[in-house]
PDB file of C-alpha atoms in Angstrom:
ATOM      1  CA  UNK A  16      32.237  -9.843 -14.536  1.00 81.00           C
ATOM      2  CA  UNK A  17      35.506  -9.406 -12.723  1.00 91.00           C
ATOM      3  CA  UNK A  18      37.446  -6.468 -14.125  1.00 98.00           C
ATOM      4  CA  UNK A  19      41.421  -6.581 -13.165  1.00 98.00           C
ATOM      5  CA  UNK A  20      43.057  -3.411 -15.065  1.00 98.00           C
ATOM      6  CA  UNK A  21      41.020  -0.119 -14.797  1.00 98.00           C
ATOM      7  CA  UNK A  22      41.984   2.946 -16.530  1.00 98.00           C
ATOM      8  CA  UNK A  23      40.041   6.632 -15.618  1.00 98.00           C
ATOM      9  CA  UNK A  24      40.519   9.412 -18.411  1.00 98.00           C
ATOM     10  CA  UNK A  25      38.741  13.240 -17.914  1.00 98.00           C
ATOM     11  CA  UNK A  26      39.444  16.162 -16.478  1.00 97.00           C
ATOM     12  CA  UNK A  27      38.560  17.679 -12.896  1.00 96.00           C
ATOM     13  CA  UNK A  28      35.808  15.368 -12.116  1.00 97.00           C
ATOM     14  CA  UNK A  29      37.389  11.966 -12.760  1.00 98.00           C
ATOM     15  CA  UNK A  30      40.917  13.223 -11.051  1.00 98.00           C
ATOM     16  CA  UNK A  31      38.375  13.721  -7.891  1.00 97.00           C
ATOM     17  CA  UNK A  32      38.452  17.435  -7.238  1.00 97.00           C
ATOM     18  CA  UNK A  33      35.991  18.277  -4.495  1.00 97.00           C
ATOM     19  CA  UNK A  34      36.780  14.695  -2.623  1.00 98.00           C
ATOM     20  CA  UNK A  35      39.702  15.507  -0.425  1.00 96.00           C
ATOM     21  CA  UNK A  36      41.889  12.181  -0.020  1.00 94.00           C
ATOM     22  CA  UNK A  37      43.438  11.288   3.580  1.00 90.00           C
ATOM     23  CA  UNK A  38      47.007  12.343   3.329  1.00 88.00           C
ATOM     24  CA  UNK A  39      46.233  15.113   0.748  1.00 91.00           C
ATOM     25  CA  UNK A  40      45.151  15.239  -2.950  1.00 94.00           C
ATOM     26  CA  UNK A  41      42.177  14.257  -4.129  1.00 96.00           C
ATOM     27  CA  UNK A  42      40.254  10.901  -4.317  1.00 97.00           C
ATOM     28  CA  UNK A  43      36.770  10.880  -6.175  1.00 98.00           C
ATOM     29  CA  UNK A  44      34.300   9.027  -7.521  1.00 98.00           C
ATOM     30  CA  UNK A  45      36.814   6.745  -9.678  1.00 98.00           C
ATOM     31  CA  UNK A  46      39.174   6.004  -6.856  1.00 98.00           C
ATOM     32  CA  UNK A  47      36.037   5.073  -4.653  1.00 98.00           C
ATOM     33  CA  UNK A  48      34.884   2.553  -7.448  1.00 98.00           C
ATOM     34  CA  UNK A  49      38.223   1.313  -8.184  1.00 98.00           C
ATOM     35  CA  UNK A  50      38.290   0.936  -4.309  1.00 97.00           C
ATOM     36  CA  UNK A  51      35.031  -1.593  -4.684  1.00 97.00           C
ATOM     37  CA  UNK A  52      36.074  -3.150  -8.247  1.00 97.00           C
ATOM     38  CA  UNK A  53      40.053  -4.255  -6.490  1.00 97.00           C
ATOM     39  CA  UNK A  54      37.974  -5.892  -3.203  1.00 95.00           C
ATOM     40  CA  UNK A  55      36.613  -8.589  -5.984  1.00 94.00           C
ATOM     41  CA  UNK A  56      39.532  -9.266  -8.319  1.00 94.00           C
ATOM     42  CA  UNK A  57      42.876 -10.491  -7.552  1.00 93.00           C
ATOM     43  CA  UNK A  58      45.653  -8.417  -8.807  1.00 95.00           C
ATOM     44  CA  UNK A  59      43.841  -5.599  -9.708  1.00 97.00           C
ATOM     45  CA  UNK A  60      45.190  -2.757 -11.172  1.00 98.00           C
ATOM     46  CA  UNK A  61      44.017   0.941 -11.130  1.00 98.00           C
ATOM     47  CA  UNK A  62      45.395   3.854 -13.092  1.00 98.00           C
ATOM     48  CA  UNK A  63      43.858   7.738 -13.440  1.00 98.00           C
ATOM     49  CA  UNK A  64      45.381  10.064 -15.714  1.00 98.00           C
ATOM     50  CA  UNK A  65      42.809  13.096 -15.614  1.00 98.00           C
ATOM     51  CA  UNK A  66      43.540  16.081 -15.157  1.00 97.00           C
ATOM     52  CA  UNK A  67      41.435  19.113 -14.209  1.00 96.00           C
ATOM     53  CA  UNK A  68      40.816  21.818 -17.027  1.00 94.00           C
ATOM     54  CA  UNK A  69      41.014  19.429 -19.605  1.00 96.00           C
ATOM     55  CA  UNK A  70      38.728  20.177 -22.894  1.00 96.00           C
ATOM     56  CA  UNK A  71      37.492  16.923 -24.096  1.00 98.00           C
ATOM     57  CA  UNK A  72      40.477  17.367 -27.252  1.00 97.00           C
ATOM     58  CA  UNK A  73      43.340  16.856 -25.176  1.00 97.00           C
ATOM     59  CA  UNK A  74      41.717  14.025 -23.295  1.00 98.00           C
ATOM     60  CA  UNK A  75      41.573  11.979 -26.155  1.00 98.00           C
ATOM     61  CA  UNK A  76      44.828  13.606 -27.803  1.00 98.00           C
ATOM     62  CA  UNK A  77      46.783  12.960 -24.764  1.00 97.00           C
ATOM     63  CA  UNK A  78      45.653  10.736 -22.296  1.00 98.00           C
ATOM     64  CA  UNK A  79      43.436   7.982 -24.740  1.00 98.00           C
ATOM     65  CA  UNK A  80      47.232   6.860 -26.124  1.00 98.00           C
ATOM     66  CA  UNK A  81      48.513   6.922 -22.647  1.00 98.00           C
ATOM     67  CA  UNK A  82      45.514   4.581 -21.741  1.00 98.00           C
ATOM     68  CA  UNK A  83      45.688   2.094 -24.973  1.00 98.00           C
ATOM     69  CA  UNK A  84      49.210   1.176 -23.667  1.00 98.00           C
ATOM     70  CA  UNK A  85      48.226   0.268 -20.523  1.00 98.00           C
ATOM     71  CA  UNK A  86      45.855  -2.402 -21.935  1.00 98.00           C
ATOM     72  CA  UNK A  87      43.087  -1.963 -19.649  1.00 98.00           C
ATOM     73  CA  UNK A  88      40.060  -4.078 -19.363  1.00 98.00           C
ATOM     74  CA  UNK A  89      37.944  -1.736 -18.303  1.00 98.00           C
ATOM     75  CA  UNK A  90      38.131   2.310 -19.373  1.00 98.00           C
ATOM     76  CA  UNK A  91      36.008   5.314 -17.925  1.00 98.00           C
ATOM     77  CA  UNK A  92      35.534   8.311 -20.028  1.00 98.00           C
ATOM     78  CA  UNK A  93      34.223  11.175 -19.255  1.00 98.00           C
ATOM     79  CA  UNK A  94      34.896  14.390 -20.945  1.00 97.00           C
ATOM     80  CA  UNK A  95      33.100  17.533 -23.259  1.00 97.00           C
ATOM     81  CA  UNK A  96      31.796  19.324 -19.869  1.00 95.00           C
ATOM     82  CA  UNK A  97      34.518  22.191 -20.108  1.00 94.00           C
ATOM     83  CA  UNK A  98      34.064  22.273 -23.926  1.00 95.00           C
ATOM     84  CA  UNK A  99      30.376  22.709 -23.163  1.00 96.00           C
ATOM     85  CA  UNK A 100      31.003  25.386 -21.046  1.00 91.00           C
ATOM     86  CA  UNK A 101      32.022  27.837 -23.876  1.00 91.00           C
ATOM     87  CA  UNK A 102      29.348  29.403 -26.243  1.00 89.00           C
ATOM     88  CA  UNK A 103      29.858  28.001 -29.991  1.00 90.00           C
ATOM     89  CA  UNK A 104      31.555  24.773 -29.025  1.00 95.00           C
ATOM     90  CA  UNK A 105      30.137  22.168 -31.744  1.00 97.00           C
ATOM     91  CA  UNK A 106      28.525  19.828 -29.967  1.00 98.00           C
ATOM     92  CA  UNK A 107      28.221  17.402 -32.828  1.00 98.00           C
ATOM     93  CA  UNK A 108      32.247  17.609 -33.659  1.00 98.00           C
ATOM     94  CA  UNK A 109      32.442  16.785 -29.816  1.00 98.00           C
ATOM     95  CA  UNK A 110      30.275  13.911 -30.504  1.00 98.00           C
ATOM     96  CA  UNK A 111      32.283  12.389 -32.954  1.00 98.00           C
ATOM     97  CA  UNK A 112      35.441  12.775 -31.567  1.00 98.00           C
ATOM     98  CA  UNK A 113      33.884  10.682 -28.441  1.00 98.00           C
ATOM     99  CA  UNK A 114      32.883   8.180 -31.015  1.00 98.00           C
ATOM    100  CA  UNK A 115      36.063   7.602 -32.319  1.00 98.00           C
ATOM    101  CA  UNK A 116      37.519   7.317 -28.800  1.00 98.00           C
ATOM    102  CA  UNK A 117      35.089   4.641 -27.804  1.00 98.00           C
ATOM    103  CA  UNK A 118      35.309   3.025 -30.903  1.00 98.00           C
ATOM    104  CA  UNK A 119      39.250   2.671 -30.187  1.00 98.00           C
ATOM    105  CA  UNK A 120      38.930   1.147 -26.571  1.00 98.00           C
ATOM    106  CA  UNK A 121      36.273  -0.586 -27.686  1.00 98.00           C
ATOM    107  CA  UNK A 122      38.274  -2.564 -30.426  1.00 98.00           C
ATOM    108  CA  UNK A 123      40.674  -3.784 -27.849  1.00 98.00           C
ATOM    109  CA  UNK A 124      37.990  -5.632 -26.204  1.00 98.00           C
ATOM    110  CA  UNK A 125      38.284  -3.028 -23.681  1.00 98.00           C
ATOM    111  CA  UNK A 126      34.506  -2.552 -21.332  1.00 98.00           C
ATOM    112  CA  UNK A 127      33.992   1.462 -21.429  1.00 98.00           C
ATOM    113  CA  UNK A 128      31.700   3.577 -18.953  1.00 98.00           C
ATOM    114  CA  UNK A 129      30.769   6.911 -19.903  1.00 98.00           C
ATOM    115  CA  UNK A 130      28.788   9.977 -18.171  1.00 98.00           C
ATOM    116  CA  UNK A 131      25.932  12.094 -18.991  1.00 98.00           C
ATOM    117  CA  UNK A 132      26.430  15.276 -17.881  1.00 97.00           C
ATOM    118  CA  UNK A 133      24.227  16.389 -14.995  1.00 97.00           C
ATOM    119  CA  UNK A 134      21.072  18.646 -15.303  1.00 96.00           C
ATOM    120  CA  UNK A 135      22.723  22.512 -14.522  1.00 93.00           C
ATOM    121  CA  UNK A 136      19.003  24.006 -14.375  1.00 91.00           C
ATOM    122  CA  UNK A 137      19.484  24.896 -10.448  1.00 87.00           C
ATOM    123  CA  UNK A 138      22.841  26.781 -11.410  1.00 85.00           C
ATOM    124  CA  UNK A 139      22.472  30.548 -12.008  1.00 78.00           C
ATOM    125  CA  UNK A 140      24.980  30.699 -14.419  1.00 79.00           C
ATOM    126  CA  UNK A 141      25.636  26.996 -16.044  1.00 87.00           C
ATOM    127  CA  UNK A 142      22.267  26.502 -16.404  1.00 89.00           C
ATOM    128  CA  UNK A 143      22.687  28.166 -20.058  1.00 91.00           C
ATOM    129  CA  UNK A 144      24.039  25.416 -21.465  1.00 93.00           C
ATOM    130  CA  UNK A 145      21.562  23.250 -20.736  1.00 96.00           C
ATOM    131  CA  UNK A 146      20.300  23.172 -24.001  1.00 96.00           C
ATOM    132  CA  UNK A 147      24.121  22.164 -25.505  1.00 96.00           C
ATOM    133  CA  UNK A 148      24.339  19.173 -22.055  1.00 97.00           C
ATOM    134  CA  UNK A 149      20.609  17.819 -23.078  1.00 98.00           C
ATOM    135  CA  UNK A 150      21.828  17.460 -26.444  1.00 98.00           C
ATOM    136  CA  UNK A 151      25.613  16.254 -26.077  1.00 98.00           C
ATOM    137  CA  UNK A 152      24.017  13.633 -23.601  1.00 98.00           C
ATOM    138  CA  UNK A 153      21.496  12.227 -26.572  1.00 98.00           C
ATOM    139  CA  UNK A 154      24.734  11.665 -28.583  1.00 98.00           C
ATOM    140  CA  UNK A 155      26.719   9.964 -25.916  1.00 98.00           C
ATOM    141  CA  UNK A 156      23.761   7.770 -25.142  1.00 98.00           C
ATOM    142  CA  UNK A 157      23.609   7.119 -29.222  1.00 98.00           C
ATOM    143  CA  UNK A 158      27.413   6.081 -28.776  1.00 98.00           C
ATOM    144  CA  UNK A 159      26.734   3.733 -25.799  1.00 98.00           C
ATOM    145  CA  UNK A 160      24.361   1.638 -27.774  1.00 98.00           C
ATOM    146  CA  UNK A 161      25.770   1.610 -30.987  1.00 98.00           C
ATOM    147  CA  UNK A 162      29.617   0.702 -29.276  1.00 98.00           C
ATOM    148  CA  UNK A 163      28.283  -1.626 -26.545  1.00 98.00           C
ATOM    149  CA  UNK A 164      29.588   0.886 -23.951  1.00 98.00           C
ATOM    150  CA  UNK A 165      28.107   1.320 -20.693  1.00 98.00           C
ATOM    151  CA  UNK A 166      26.298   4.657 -19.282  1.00 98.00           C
ATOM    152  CA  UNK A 167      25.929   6.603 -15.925  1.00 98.00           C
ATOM    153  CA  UNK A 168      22.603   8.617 -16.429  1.00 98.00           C
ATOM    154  CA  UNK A 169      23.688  11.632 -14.334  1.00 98.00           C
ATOM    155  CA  UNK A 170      21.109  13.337 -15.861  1.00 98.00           C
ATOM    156  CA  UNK A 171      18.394  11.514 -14.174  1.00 97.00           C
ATOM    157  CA  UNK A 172      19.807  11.444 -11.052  1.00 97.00           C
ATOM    158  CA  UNK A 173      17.694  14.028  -9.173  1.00 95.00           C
ATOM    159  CA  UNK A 174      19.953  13.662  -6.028  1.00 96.00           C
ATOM    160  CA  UNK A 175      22.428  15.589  -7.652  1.00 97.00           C
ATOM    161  CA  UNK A 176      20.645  18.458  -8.225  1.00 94.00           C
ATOM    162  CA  UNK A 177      21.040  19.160  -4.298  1.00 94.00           C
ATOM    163  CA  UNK A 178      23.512  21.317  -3.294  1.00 93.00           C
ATOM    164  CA  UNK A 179      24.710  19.165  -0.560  1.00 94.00           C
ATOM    165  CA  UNK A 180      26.119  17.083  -3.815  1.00 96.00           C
ATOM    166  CA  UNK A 181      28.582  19.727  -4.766  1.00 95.00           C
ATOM    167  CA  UNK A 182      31.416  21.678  -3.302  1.00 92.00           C
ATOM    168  CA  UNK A 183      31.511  25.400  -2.391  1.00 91.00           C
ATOM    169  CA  UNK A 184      32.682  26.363  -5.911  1.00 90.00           C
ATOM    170  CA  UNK A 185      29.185  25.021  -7.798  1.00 83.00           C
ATOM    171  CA  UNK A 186      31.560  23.057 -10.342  1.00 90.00           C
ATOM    172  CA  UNK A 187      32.862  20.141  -8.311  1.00 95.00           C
ATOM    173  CA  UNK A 188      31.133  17.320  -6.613  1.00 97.00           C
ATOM    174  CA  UNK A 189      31.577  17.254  -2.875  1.00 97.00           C
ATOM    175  CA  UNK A 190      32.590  13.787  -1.502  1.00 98.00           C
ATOM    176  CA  UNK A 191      28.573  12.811  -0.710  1.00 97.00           C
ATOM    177  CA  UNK A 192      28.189  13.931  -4.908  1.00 98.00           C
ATOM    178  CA  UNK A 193      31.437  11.753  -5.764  1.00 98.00           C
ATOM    179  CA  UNK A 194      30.138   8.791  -3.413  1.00 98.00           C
ATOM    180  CA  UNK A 195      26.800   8.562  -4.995  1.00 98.00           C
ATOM    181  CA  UNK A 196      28.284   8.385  -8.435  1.00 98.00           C
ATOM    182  CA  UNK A 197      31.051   5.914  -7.676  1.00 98.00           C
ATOM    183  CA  UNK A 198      27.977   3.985  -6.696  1.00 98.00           C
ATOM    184  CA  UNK A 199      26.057   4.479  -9.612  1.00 98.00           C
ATOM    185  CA  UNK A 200      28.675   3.525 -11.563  1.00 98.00           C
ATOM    186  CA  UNK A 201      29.313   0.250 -10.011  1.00 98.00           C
ATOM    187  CA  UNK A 202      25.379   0.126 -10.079  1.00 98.00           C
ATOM    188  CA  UNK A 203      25.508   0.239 -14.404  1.00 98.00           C
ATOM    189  CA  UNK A 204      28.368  -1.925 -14.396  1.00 98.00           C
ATOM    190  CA  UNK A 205      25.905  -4.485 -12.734  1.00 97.00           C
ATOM    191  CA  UNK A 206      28.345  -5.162  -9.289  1.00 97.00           C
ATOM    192  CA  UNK A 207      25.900  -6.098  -6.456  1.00 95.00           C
ATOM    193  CA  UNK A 208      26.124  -5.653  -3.005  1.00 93.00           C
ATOM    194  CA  UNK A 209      27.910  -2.090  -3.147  1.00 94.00           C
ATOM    195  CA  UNK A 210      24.863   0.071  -1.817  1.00 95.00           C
ATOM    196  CA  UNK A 211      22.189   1.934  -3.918  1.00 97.00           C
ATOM    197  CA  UNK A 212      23.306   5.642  -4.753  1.00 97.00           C
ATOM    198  CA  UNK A 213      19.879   6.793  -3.876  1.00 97.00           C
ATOM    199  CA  UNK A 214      20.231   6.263  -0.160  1.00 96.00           C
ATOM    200  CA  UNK A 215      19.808   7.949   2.194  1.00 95.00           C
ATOM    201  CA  UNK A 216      17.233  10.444   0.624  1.00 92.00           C
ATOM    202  CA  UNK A 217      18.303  13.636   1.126  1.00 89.00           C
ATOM    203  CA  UNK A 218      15.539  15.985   3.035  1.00 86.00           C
ATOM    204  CA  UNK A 219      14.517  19.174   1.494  1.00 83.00           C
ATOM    205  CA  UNK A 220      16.573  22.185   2.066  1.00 78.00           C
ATOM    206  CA  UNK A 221      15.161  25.411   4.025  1.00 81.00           C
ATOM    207  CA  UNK A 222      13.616  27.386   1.005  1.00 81.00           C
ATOM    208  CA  UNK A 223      15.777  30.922   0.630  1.00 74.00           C
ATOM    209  CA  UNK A 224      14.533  34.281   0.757  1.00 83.00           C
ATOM    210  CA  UNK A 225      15.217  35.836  -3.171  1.00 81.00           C
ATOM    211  CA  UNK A 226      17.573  38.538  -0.830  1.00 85.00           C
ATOM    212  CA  UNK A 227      19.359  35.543   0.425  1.00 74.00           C
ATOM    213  CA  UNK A 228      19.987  33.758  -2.839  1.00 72.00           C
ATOM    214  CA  UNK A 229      21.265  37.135  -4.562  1.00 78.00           C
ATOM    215  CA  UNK A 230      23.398  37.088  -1.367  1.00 73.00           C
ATOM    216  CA  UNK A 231      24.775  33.941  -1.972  1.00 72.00           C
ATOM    217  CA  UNK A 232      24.916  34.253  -5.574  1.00 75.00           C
ATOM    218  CA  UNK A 233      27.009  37.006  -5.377  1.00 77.00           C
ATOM    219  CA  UNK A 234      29.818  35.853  -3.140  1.00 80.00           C
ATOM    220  CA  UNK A 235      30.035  32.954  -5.047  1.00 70.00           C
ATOM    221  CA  UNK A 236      30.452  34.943  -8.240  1.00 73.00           C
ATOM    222  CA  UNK A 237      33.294  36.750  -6.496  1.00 79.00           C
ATOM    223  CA  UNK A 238      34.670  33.641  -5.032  1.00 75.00           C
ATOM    224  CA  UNK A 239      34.761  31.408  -7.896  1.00 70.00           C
ATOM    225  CA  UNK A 240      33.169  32.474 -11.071  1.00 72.00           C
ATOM    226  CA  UNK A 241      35.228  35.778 -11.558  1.00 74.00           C
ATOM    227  CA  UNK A 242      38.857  33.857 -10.983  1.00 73.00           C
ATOM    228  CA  UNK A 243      37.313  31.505 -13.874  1.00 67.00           C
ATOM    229  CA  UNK A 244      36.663  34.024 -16.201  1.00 73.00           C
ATOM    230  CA  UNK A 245      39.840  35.344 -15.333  1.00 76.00           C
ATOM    231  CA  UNK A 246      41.874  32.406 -16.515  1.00 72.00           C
ATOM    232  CA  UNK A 247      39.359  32.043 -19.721  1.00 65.00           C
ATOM    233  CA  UNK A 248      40.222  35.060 -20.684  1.00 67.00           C
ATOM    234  CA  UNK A 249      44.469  34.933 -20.064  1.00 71.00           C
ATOM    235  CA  UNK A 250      43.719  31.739 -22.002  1.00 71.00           C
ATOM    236  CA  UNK A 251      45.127  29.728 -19.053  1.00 70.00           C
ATOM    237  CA  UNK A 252      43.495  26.525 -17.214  1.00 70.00           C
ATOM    238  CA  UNK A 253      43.394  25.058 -13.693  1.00 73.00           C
ATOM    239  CA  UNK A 254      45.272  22.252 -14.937  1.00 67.00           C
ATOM    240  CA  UNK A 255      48.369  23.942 -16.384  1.00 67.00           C
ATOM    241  CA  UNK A 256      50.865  22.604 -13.865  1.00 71.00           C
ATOM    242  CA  UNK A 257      49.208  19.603 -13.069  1.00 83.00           C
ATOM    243  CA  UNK A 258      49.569  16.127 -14.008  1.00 92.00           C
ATOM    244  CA  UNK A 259      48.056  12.749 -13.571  1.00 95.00           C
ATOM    245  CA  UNK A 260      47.597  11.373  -9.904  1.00 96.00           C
ATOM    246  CA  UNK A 261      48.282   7.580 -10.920  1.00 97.00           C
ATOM    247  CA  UNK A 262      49.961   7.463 -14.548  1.00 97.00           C
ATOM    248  CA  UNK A 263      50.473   3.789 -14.258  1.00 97.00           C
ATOM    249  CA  UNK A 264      48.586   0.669 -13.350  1.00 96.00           C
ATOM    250  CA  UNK A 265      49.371  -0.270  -9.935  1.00 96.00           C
ATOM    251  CA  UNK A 266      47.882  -1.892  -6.860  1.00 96.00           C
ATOM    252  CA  UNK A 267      45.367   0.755  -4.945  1.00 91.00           C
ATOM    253  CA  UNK A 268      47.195  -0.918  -1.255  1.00 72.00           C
ATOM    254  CA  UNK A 269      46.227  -2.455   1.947  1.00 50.00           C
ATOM    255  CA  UNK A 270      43.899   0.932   2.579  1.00 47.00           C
ATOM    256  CA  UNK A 271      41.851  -0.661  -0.587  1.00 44.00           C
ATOM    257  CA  UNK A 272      40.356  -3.253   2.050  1.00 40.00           C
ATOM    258  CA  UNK A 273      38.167  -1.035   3.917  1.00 45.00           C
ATOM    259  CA  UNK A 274      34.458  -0.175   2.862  1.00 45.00           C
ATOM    260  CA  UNK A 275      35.440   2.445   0.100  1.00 52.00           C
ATOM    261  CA  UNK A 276      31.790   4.331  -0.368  1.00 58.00           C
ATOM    262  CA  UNK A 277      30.126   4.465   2.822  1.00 48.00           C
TER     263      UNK A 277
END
């Protein structure tokens, strides 16, 4: 199926943080597949209105109206991983409110992806909500099938448990994280001849000493996870002053031409 109007809604990891984009910015896993999606369709359009921080509540309170007037054909969502984040967040409220979201693109006609969240057991820190990601992912696979909406198993993709997948800060993909999951989107969408996400294997890392994983652990802590729990607790967000990269549906340009995920 040839898809001509594409609309991206999240937060951090749909706007592309992690992916640096020539020029400046950031480009990500849903400009790469846009990228792939415009070299097969005439007049295609692309629009992303993420924006990092973003609980999964103002995604759908803010950007799902902004979407529904742009009268996509095709809608990623992907949203709940900063809600998830935060001990006593309801994961079946979460759940419904992605229901109802789905349910609304959905009754346009509208073809919508959405994302598991990705297995955090190698994380020091995130890897205590796993329990709260295993489950939210059960729902949103529940939603998939009962709203004919179509899935990226991030779960299940093992590759991005390596490191090499995600930037310095532990919470954003990298670009080799963001390539391999524009791919395996493209890959659930059923577009052939775009690559395989699981190539090239990636070759064990040099196993740590425990003195040099504390060591690591710890600067990253300083780094990264202390300025986050910083802005948790002055109730502020990474996103405050930011706003969508492409608010309307436009043409990606001549640059769209070039092979977008190798």
């Amino acid at each position: 199926m040839l898809w001509t109007r594409y609309v991206a809604i999240g937060d951090s990891f749909t706007e592309g943080v992690g992916d640096p984009a020539p020029g400046g910015g950031w480009r990500g896993w849903a400009d790469r597949a846009a990228e792939a999606l415009a070299a097969r369709a005439a007049g295609f359009g692309y629009a992303n209105l993420a924006v990092r921080g973003r609980l999964l509540g103002r995604i759908i309170d803010e950007q799902l109206p902004a979407a529904l007037e742009l009268r996509p054909d095709l809608v990623s969502v992907s949203g709940g991983g900063n809600d998830l984040l935060r001990p006593g967040t309801d994961v079946d409220e979460l759940a419904a409110r992605m229901d109802a979201a789905v349910a609304a693109l959905r009754g346009t006609g509208a073809d919508v992806v959405l994302f598991t969240g990705v297995d955090p057991a190698g994380s020091p820190v995130i890897r205590r909500t796993r329990g709260r990601v295993a489950v939210f992912n059960e729902q949103l696979r529940a939603i998939a099938a009962r709203r004919g909406a179509f899935v990226v198993d991030q779960w299940s993709m093992d590759v991005l448990r390596d490191w090499r997948a995600w930037a310095e800060d532990r919470l954003h993909m990298s670009p080799e994280g963001h390539r391999r999951v524009a791919l395996a989107m493209l890959e659930a969408l059923g577009v052939p001849d775009v690559g395989d996400w699981r190539e090239p294997p990636l070759e064990p890392l040099p196993e740590l000493s425990r003195g040099a994983r504390l060591l690591s652990d710890t600067r990253w802590a300083r780094a990264y996870l202390a300025p986050w729990i910083g802005r948790r607790l002055r109730g502020r967000s990474s996103g405050d002053l930011v706003t969508a990269k492409r608010p309307v549906l436009a043409p990606l340009g001549e640059d769209a031409s070039r092979s977008p995920l190798l």
